[in-house]
mmCIF file of C-alpha atoms in Angstrom:
data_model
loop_
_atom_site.group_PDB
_atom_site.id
_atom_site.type_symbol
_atom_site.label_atom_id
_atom_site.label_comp_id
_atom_site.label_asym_id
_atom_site.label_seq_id
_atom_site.Cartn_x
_atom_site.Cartn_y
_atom_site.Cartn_z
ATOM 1 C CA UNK E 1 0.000 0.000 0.000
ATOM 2 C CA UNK E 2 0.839 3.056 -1.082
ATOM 3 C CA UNK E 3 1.004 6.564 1.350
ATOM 4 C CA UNK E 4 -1.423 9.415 -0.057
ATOM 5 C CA UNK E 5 2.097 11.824 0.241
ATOM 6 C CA UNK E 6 3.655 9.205 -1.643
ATOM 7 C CA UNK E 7 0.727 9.279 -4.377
ATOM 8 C CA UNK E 8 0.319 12.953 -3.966
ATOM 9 C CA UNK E 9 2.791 15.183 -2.560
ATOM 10 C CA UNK E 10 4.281 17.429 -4.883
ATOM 11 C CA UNK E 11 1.482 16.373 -7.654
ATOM 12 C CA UNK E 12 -0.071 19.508 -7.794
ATOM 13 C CA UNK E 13 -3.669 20.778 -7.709
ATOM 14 C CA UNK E 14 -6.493 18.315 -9.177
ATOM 15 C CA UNK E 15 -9.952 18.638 -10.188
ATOM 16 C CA UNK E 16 -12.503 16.216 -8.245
ATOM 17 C CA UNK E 17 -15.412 16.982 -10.017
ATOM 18 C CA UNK E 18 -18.063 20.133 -10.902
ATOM 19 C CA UNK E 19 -21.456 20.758 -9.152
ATOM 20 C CA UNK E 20 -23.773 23.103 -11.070
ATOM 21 C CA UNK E 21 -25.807 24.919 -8.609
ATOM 22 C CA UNK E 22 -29.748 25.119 -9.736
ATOM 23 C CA UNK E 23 -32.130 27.427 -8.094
ATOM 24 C CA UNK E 24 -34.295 24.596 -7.341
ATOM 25 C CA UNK E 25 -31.663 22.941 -5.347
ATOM 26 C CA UNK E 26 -30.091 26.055 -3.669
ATOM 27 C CA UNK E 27 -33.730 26.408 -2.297
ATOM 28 C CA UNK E 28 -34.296 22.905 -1.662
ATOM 29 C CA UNK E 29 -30.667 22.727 0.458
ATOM 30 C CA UNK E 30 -32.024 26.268 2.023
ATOM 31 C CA UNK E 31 -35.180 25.256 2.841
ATOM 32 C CA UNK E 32 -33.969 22.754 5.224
ATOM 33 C CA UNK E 33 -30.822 24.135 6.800
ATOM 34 C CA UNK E 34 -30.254 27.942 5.550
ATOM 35 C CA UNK E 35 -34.042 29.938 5.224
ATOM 36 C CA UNK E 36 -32.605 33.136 4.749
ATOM 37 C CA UNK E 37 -34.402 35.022 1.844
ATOM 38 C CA UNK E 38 -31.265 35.426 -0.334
ATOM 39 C CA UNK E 39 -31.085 31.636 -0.367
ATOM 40 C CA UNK E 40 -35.026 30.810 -0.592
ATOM 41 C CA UNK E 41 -36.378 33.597 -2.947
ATOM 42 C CA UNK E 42 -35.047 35.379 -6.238
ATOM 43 C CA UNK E 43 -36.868 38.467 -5.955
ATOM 44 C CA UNK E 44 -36.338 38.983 -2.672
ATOM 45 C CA UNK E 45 -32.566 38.063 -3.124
ATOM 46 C CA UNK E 46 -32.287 41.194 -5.716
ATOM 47 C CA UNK E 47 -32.487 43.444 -2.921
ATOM 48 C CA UNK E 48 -30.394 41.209 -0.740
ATOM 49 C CA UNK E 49 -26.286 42.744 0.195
ATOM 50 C CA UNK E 50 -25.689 39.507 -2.325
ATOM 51 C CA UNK E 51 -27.950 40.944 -5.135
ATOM 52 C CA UNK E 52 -29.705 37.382 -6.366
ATOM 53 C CA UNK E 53 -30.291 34.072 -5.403
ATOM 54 C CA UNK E 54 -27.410 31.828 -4.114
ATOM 55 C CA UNK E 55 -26.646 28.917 -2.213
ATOM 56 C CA UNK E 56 -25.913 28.700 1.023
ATOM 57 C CA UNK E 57 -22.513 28.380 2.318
ATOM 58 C CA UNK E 58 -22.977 25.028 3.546
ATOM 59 C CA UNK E 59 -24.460 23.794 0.314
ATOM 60 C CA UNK E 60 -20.900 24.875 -1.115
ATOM 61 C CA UNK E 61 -19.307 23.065 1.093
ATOM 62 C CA UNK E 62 -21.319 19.920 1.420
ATOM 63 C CA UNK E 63 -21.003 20.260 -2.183
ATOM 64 C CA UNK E 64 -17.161 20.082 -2.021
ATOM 65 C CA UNK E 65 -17.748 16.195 -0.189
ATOM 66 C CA UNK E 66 -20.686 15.119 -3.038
ATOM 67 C CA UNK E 67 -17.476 15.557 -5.329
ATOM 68 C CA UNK E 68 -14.755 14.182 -3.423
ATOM 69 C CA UNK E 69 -16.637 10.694 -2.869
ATOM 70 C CA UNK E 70 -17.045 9.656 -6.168
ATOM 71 C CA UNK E 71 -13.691 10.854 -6.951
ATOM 72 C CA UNK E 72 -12.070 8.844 -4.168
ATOM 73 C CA UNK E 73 -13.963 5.713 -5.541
ATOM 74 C CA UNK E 74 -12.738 6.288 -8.999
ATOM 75 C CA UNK E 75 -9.063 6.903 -7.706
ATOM 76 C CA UNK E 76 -9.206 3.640 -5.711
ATOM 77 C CA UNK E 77 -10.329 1.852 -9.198
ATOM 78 C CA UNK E 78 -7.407 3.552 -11.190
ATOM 79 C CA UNK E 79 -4.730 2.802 -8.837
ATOM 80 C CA UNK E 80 -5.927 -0.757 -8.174
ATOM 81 C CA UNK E 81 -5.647 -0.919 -12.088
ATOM 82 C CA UNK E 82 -2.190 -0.318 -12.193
ATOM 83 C CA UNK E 83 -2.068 -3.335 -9.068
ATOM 84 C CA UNK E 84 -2.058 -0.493 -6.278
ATOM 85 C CA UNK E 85 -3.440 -0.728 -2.983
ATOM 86 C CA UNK E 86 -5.022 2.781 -2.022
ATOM 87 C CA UNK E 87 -4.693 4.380 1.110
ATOM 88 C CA UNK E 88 -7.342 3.521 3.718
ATOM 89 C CA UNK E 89 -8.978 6.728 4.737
ATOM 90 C CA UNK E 90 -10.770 7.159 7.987
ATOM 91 C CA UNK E 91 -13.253 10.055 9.145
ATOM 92 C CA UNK E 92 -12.120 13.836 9.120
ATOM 93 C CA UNK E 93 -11.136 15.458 12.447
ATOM 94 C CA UNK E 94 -12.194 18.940 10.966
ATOM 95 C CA UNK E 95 -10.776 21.672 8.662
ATOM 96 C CA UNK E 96 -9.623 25.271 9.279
ATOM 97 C CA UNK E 97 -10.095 28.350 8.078
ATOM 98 C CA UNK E 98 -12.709 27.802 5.709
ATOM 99 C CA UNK E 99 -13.292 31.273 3.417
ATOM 100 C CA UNK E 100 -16.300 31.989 1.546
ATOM 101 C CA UNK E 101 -15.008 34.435 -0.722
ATOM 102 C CA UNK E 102 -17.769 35.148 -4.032
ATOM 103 C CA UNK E 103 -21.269 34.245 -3.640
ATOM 104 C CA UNK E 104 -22.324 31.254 -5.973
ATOM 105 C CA UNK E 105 -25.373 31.995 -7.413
ATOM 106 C CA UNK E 106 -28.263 30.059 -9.488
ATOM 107 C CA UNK E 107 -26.793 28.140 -12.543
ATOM 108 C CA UNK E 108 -23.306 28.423 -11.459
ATOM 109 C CA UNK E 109 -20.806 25.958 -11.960
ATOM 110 C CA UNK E 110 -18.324 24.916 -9.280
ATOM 111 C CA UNK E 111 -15.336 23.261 -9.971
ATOM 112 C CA UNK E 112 -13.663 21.423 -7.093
ATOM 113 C CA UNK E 113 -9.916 20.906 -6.524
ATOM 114 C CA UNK E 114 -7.711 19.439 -4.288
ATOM 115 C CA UNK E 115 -4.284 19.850 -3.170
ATOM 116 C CA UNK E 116 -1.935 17.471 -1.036
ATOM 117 C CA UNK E 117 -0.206 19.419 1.089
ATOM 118 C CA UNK E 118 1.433 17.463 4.214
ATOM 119 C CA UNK E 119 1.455 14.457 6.076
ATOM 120 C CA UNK E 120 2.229 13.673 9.441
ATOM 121 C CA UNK E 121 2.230 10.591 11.346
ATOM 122 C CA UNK E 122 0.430 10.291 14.341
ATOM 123 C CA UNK E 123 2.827 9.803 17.411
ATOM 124 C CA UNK E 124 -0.044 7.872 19.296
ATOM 125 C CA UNK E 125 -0.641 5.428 16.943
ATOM 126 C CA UNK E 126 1.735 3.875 14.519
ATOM 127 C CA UNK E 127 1.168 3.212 10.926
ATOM 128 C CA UNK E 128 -1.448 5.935 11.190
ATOM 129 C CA UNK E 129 -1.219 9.543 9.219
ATOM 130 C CA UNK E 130 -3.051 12.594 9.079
ATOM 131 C CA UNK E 131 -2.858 14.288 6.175
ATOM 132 C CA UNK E 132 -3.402 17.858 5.127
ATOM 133 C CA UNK E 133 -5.540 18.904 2.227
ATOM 134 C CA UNK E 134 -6.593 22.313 0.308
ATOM 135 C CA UNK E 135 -9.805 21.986 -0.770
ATOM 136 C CA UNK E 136 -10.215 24.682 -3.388
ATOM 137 C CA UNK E 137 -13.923 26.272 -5.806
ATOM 138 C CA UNK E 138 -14.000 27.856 -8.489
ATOM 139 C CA UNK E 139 -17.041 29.322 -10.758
ATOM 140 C CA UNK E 140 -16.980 29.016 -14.521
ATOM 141 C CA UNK E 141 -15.530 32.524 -14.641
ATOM 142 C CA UNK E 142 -12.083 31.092 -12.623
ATOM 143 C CA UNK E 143 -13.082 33.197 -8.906
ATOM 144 C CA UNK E 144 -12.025 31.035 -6.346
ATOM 145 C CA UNK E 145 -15.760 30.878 -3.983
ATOM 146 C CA UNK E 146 -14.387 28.539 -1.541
ATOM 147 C CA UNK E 147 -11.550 27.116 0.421
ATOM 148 C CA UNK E 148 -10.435 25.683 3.232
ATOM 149 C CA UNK E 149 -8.304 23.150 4.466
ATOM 150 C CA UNK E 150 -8.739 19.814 6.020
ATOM 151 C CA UNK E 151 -7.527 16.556 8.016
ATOM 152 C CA UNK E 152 -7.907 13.187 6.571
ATOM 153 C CA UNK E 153 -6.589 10.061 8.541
ATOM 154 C CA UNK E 154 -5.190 7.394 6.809
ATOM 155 C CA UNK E 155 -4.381 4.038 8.640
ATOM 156 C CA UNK E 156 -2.372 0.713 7.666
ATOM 157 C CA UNK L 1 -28.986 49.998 17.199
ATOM 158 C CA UNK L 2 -27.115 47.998 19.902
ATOM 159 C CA UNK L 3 -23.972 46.253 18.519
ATOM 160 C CA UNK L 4 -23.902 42.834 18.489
ATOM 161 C CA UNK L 5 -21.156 43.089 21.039
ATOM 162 C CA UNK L 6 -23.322 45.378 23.594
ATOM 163 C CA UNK L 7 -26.266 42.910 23.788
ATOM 164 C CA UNK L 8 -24.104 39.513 23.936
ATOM 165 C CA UNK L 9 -20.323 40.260 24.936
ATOM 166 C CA UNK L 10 -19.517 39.051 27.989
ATOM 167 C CA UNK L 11 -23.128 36.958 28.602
ATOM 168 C CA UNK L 12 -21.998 32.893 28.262
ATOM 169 C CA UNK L 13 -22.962 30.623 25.741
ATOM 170 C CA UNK L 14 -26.602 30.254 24.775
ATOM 171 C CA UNK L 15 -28.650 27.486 23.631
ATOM 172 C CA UNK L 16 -29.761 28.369 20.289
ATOM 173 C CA UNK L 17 -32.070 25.330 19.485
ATOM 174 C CA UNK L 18 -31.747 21.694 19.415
ATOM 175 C CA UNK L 19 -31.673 18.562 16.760
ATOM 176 C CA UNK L 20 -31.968 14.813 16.364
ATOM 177 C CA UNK L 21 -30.281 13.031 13.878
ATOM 178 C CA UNK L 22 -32.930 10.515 12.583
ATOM 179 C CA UNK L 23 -31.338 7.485 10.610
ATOM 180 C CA UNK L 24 -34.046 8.757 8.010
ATOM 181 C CA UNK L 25 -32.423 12.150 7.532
ATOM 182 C CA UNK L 26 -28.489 11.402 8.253
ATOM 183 C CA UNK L 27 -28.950 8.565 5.059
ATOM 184 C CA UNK L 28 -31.392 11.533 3.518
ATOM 185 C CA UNK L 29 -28.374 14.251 3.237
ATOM 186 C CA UNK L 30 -25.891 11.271 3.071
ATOM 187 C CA UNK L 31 -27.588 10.116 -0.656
ATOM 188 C CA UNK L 32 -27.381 13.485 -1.739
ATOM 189 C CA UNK L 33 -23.716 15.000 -0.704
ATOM 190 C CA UNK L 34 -21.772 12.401 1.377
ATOM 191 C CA UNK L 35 -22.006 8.844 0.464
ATOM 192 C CA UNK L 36 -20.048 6.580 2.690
ATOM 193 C CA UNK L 37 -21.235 2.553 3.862
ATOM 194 C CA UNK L 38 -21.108 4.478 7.403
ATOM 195 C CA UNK L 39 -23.461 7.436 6.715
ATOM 196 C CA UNK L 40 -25.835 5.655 4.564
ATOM 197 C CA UNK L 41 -26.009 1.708 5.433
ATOM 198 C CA UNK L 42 -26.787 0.880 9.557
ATOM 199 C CA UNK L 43 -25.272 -2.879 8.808
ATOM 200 C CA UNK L 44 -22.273 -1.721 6.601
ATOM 201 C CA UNK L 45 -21.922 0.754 9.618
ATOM 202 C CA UNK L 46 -21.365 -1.365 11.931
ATOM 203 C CA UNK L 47 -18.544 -3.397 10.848
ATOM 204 C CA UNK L 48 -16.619 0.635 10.221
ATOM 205 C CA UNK L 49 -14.641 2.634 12.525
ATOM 206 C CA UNK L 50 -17.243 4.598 13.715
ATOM 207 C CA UNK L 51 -19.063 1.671 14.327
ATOM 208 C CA UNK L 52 -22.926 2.600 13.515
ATOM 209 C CA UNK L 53 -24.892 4.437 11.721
ATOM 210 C CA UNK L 54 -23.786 8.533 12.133
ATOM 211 C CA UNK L 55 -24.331 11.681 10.287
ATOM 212 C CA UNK L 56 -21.814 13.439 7.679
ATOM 213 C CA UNK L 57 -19.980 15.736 9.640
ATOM 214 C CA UNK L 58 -21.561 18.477 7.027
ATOM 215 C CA UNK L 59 -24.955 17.809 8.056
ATOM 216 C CA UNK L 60 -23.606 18.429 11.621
ATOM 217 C CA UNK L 61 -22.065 21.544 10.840
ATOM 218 C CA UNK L 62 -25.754 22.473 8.875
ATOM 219 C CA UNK L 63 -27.597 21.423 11.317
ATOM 220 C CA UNK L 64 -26.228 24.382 13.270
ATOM 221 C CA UNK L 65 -27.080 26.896 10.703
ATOM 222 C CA UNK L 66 -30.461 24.952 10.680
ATOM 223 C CA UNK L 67 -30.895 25.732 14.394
ATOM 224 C CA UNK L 68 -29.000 29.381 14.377
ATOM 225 C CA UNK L 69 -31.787 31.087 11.795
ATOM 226 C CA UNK L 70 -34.631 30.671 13.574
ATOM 227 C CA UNK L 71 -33.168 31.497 16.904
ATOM 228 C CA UNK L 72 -32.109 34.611 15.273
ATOM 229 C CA UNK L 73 -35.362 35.536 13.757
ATOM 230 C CA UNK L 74 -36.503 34.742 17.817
ATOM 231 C CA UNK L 75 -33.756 37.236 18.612
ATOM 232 C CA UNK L 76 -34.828 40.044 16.394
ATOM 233 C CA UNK L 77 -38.486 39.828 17.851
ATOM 234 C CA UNK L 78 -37.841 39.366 21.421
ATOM 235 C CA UNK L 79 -35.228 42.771 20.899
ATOM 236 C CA UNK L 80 -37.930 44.717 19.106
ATOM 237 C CA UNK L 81 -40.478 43.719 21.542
ATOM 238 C CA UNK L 82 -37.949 45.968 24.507
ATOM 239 C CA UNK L 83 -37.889 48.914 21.656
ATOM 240 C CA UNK L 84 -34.126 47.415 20.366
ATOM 241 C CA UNK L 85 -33.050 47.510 16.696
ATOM 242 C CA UNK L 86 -31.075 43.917 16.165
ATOM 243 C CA UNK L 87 -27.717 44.296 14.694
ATOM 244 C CA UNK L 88 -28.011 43.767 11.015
ATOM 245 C CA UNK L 89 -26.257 40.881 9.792
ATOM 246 C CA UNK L 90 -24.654 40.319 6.810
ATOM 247 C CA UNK L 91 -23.350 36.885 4.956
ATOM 248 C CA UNK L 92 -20.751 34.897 6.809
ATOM 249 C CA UNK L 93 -17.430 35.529 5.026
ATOM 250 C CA UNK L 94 -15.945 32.116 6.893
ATOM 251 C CA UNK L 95 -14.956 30.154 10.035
ATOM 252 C CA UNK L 96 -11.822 28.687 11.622
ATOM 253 C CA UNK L 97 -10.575 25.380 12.952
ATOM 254 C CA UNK L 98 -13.757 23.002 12.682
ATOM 255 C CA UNK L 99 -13.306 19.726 14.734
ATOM 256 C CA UNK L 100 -15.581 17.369 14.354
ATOM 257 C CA UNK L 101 -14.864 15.718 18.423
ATOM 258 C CA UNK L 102 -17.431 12.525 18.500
ATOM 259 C CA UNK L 103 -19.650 10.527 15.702
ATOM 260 C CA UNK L 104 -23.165 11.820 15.831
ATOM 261 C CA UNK L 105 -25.331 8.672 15.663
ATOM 262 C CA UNK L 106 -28.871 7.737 14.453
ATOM 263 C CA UNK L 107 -30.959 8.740 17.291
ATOM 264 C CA UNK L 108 -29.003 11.163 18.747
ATOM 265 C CA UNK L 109 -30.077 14.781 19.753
ATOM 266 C CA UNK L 110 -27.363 17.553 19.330
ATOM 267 C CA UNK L 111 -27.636 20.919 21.069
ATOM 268 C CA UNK L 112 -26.218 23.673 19.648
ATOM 269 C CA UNK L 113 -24.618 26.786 21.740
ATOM 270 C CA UNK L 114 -23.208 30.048 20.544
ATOM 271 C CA UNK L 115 -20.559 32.416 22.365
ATOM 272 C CA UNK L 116 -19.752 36.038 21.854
ATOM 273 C CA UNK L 117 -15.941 36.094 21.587
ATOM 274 C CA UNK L 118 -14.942 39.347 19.974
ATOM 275 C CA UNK L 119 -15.716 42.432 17.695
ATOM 276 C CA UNK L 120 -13.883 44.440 15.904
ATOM 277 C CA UNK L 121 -14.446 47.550 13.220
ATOM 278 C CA UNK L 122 -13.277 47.077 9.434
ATOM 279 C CA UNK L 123 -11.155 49.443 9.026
ATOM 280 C CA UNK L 124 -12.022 49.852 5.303
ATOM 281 C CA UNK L 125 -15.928 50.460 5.962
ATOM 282 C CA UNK L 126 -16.943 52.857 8.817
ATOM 283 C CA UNK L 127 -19.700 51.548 11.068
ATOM 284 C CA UNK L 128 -18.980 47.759 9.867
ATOM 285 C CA UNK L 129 -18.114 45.188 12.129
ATOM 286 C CA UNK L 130 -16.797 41.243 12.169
ATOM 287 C CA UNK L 131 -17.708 39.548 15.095
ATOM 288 C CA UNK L 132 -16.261 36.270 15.974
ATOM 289 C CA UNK L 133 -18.367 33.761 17.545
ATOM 290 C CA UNK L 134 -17.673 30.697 19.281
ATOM 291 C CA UNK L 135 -20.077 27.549 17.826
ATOM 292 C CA UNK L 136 -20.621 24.109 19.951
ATOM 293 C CA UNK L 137 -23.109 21.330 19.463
ATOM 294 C CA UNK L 138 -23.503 18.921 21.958
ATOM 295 C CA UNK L 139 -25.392 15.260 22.178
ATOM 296 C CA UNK L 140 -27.490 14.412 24.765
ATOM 297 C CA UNK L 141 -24.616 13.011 27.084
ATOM 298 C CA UNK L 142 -23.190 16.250 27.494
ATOM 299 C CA UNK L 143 -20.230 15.437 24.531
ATOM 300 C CA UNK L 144 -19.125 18.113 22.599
ATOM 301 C CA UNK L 145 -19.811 17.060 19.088
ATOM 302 C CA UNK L 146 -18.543 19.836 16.924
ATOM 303 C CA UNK L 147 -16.500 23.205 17.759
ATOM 304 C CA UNK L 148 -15.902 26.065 15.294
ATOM 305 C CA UNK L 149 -15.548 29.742 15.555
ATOM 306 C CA UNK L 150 -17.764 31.957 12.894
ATOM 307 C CA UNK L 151 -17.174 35.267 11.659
ATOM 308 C CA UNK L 152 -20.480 37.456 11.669
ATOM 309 C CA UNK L 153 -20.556 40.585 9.519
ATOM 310 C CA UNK L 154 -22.448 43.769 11.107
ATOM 311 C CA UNK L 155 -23.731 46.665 9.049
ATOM 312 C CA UNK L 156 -25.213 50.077 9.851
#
């Protein structure tokens, strides 16, 4: 088995996937976490500090995961192509200093990214790594609308 | 107007609303942006390191945006009911250091808290404000689930 670092590090950023952002599922996603009018209602957004419709900040991030897993699965088919073991990834302790920086609004396109930046191993248990990822969005004009950075533990 | 800072520096953490993680919605939000044997599957969950069914951490970290609008509409009302303007809010440009602590299982009832940490002007818009706030949910054992700290803007 292969280490992420050793997969990763120094690789680069790489796209995990795109999530085009509907009005009908930035209200839906609102509806039931976010029911703030810029997120719920277009005309009332145009008057909003945001000036239309657009998702909520947690959509955008959730939205960041809904492309990561499929990506994962895919990258665990390609390397066991090439007769590679992936690295076994456990649950995320968190992420820091997550920015919302543009508004995404209805029928934009995200484009998620990820970076490898670091891995350390954990003193406390041997064999076992935590690993430190920028998770990057852009819209389909390039501006960056999200990123932050998070912790993924990877174990023997 | 009272600044955020005047009506809740200094006053503790408060409860700002409570939910419970039914197996129904954690596999609900799970389908849609998250999913992993242990978010969506109770039997695949079991034989998995967090050994049962539990919640995406992003529908924990919703879930406190879930509970945080309505107590804030609550806010504005019980304010203007004692003749008090609410601080207007604006979107959240962020947060820092999210830990997700403990797994939040099927069945389980989180309870969200919010502290007043800090406040300071933008220098680069008179009368603005970013107010850092401290965010906890706990379950019903009294374990901290998730931790981050928010950044609130405030307008004039």
């Amino acid at each position: 088995m292969m280490t992420m670092e050793a997969l990763y590090g120094g690789k680069g950023r790489a796209l995990i996937g795109s999530l085009t952002f509907s009005a009908e599922d930035i209200i839906r996603f609102a509806s039931d976490f976010d029911p703030q009018p810029f997120h719920l209602d277009p005309e009332a957004a145009k008057s909003s500090l945001l000036g239309g419709l657009c998702a909520s900040g947690w959509h955008t991030a959730a939205g960041w995961m809904k492309c990561f897993v499929p990506y994962w699965i895919g990258e665990m088919k390609r390397l066991a192509g090439e007769g590679i073991a992936a690295p076994k990834l456990g649950p995320s302790p968190g992420f820091r200093n997550l920015q919302w920086l543009k508004p995404v609004y209805a029928g934009d396109t995200v484009s998620y990214y990820v970076t490898f930046l670091e891995s350390k191993e954990l003193a406390s248990r041997p064999g076992w790594r935590i690993n430190t990822i920028l998770n990057e969005g852009e819209n389909q004009t390039g501006e960056t609308v999200i990123r932050f950075e998070s912790k993924v533990i990877e174990f023997p």
